[in-house]
């Protein structure tokens, strides 16, 4: 839980420079059974107040390295996000 909180706060600090951030969602893996992981584990979802900020973030983040991974920044369906369906 502490690691999750740190990731969310670090992410929020890094991406808030692109605009007013409304929400950061990082789906957490199931604590003991990976087969019960929720959709979206391993992904980070950002919600900005306006589309222009989201586009600035997408352009700036896409292709950046995060550890050994490369960020693939795309837009996600708003209704799915609001419903908590991160697949």
PDB file of C-alpha atoms in Angstrom:
ATOM      1  CA  UNK A   1       0.000   0.000   0.000  1.00  0.00           C
ATOM      2  CA  UNK A   2       2.814   2.418   0.852  1.00  0.00           C
ATOM      3  CA  UNK A   3       4.561   1.695  -2.442  1.00  0.00           C
ATOM      4  CA  UNK A   4       1.286   2.350  -4.290  1.00  0.00           C
ATOM      5  CA  UNK A   5       0.809   5.694  -2.516  1.00  0.00           C
ATOM      6  CA  UNK A   6       4.345   6.714  -3.375  1.00  0.00           C
ATOM      7  CA  UNK A   7       3.852   5.814  -7.028  1.00  0.00           C
ATOM      8  CA  UNK A   8       0.634   7.821  -7.228  1.00  0.00           C
ATOM      9  CA  UNK A   9       2.211  10.865  -5.559  1.00  0.00           C
ATOM     10  CA  UNK A  10       5.377  10.682  -7.687  1.00  0.00           C
ATOM     11  CA  UNK A  11       3.275  10.354 -10.812  1.00  0.00           C
ATOM     12  CA  UNK A  12       1.023  13.242  -9.776  1.00  0.00           C
ATOM     13  CA  UNK A  13       4.061  15.473  -9.159  1.00  0.00           C
ATOM     14  CA  UNK A  14       5.616  14.589 -12.516  1.00  0.00           C
ATOM     15  CA  UNK A  15       2.533  14.929 -14.733  1.00  0.00           C
ATOM     16  CA  UNK A  16       0.849  17.912 -13.115  1.00  0.00           C
ATOM     17  CA  UNK A  17       3.181  20.190 -15.072  1.00  0.00           C
ATOM     18  CA  UNK A  18       1.127  19.462 -18.204  1.00  0.00           C
ATOM     19  CA  UNK A  19      -2.108  20.845 -16.787  1.00  0.00           C
ATOM     20  CA  UNK A  20      -4.655  20.572 -14.003  1.00  0.00           C
ATOM     21  CA  UNK A  21      -4.776  16.922 -13.011  1.00  0.00           C
ATOM     22  CA  UNK A  22      -8.136  15.608 -11.798  1.00  0.00           C
ATOM     23  CA  UNK A  23      -7.228  11.999 -11.010  1.00  0.00           C
ATOM     24  CA  UNK A  24      -4.449   9.420 -11.091  1.00  0.00           C
ATOM     25  CA  UNK A  25      -5.425   5.737 -11.064  1.00  0.00           C
ATOM     26  CA  UNK A  26      -2.893   2.912 -10.759  1.00  0.00           C
ATOM     27  CA  UNK A  27      -4.730  -0.436 -10.521  1.00  0.00           C
ATOM     28  CA  UNK A  28      -3.094  -2.596  -7.867  1.00  0.00           C
ATOM     29  CA  UNK A  29      -2.352  -6.301  -8.252  1.00  0.00           C
ATOM     30  CA  UNK A  30      -4.121  -8.795  -6.008  1.00  0.00           C
ATOM     31  CA  UNK A  31      -1.949  -9.254  -2.893  1.00  0.00           C
ATOM     32  CA  UNK A  32      -1.631 -13.046  -3.149  1.00  0.00           C
ATOM     33  CA  UNK A  33      -3.128 -14.333  -6.409  1.00  0.00           C
ATOM     34  CA  UNK A  34      -2.060 -12.824  -9.744  1.00  0.00           C
ATOM     35  CA  UNK A  35      -4.961 -14.618 -11.464  1.00  0.00           C
ATOM     36  CA  UNK A  36      -7.265 -12.254  -9.540  1.00  0.00           C
ATOM     37  CA  UNK A  37      -5.509  -9.069 -10.657  1.00  0.00           C
ATOM     38  CA  UNK A  38      -7.954  -6.394 -11.783  1.00  0.00           C
ATOM     39  CA  UNK A  39      -7.873  -5.052 -15.327  1.00  0.00           C
ATOM     40  CA  UNK A  40      -5.257  -2.395 -15.901  1.00  0.00           C
ATOM     41  CA  UNK A  41      -2.553  -3.688 -13.558  1.00  0.00           C
ATOM     42  CA  UNK A  42       0.756  -2.340 -14.815  1.00  0.00           C
ATOM     43  CA  UNK A  43      -0.875   0.749 -16.303  1.00  0.00           C
ATOM     44  CA  UNK A  44      -1.280   4.316 -15.085  1.00  0.00           C
ATOM     45  CA  UNK A  45      -4.407   6.300 -15.924  1.00  0.00           C
ATOM     46  CA  UNK A  46      -4.390  10.099 -15.802  1.00  0.00           C
ATOM     47  CA  UNK A  47      -7.390  12.388 -16.008  1.00  0.00           C
ATOM     48  CA  UNK A  48      -6.931  16.057 -16.770  1.00  0.00           C
ATOM     49  CA  UNK A  49      -9.406  18.879 -16.461  1.00  0.00           C
ATOM     50  CA  UNK A  50      -9.266  19.605 -20.185  1.00  0.00           C
ATOM     51  CA  UNK A  51      -8.310  17.914 -23.443  1.00  0.00           C
ATOM     52  CA  UNK A  52      -5.462  20.332 -24.176  1.00  0.00           C
ATOM     53  CA  UNK A  53      -3.664  19.347 -20.971  1.00  0.00           C
ATOM     54  CA  UNK A  54      -4.209  15.666 -21.715  1.00  0.00           C
ATOM     55  CA  UNK A  55      -2.759  16.119 -25.197  1.00  0.00           C
ATOM     56  CA  UNK A  56       0.313  17.927 -23.809  1.00  0.00           C
ATOM     57  CA  UNK A  57       0.866  15.041 -21.392  1.00  0.00           C
ATOM     58  CA  UNK A  58       0.376  12.425 -24.096  1.00  0.00           C
ATOM     59  CA  UNK A  59       2.903  14.086 -26.380  1.00  0.00           C
ATOM     60  CA  UNK A  60       5.454  14.597 -23.599  1.00  0.00           C
ATOM     61  CA  UNK A  61       5.140  11.144 -22.026  1.00  0.00           C
ATOM     62  CA  UNK A  62       4.790   8.901 -25.069  1.00  0.00           C
ATOM     63  CA  UNK A  63       8.071   7.094 -25.700  1.00  0.00           C
ATOM     64  CA  UNK A  64       9.697   8.098 -22.396  1.00  0.00           C
ATOM     65  CA  UNK A  65      11.518   5.463 -20.397  1.00  0.00           C
ATOM     66  CA  UNK A  66      10.206   4.458 -16.982  1.00  0.00           C
ATOM     67  CA  UNK A  67      12.699   2.057 -15.488  1.00  0.00           C
ATOM     68  CA  UNK A  68      13.147  -0.564 -18.186  1.00  0.00           C
ATOM     69  CA  UNK A  69       9.746   0.124 -19.757  1.00  0.00           C
ATOM     70  CA  UNK A  70       8.821   2.583 -22.476  1.00  0.00           C
ATOM     71  CA  UNK A  71       5.680   4.654 -21.907  1.00  0.00           C
ATOM     72  CA  UNK A  72       2.921   4.224 -24.490  1.00  0.00           C
ATOM     73  CA  UNK A  73       0.661   7.210 -23.799  1.00  0.00           C
ATOM     74  CA  UNK A  74      -2.765   7.012 -25.408  1.00  0.00           C
ATOM     75  CA  UNK A  75      -6.252   8.319 -24.770  1.00  0.00           C
ATOM     76  CA  UNK A  76      -8.767   6.128 -22.948  1.00  0.00           C
ATOM     77  CA  UNK A  77     -12.545   6.131 -23.130  1.00  0.00           C
ATOM     78  CA  UNK A  78     -13.961   8.536 -20.531  1.00  0.00           C
ATOM     79  CA  UNK A  79     -17.032   6.414 -19.790  1.00  0.00           C
ATOM     80  CA  UNK A  80     -14.882   3.327 -19.193  1.00  0.00           C
ATOM     81  CA  UNK A  81     -12.575   5.325 -16.922  1.00  0.00           C
ATOM     82  CA  UNK A  82     -15.470   6.722 -14.913  1.00  0.00           C
ATOM     83  CA  UNK A  83     -16.930   3.222 -14.561  1.00  0.00           C
ATOM     84  CA  UNK A  84     -13.601   1.860 -13.302  1.00  0.00           C
ATOM     85  CA  UNK A  85     -13.227  -0.519 -16.251  1.00  0.00           C
ATOM     86  CA  UNK A  86      -9.533  -0.252 -17.068  1.00  0.00           C
ATOM     87  CA  UNK A  87      -9.283  -3.079 -19.605  1.00  0.00           C
TER      88      UNK A  87
END
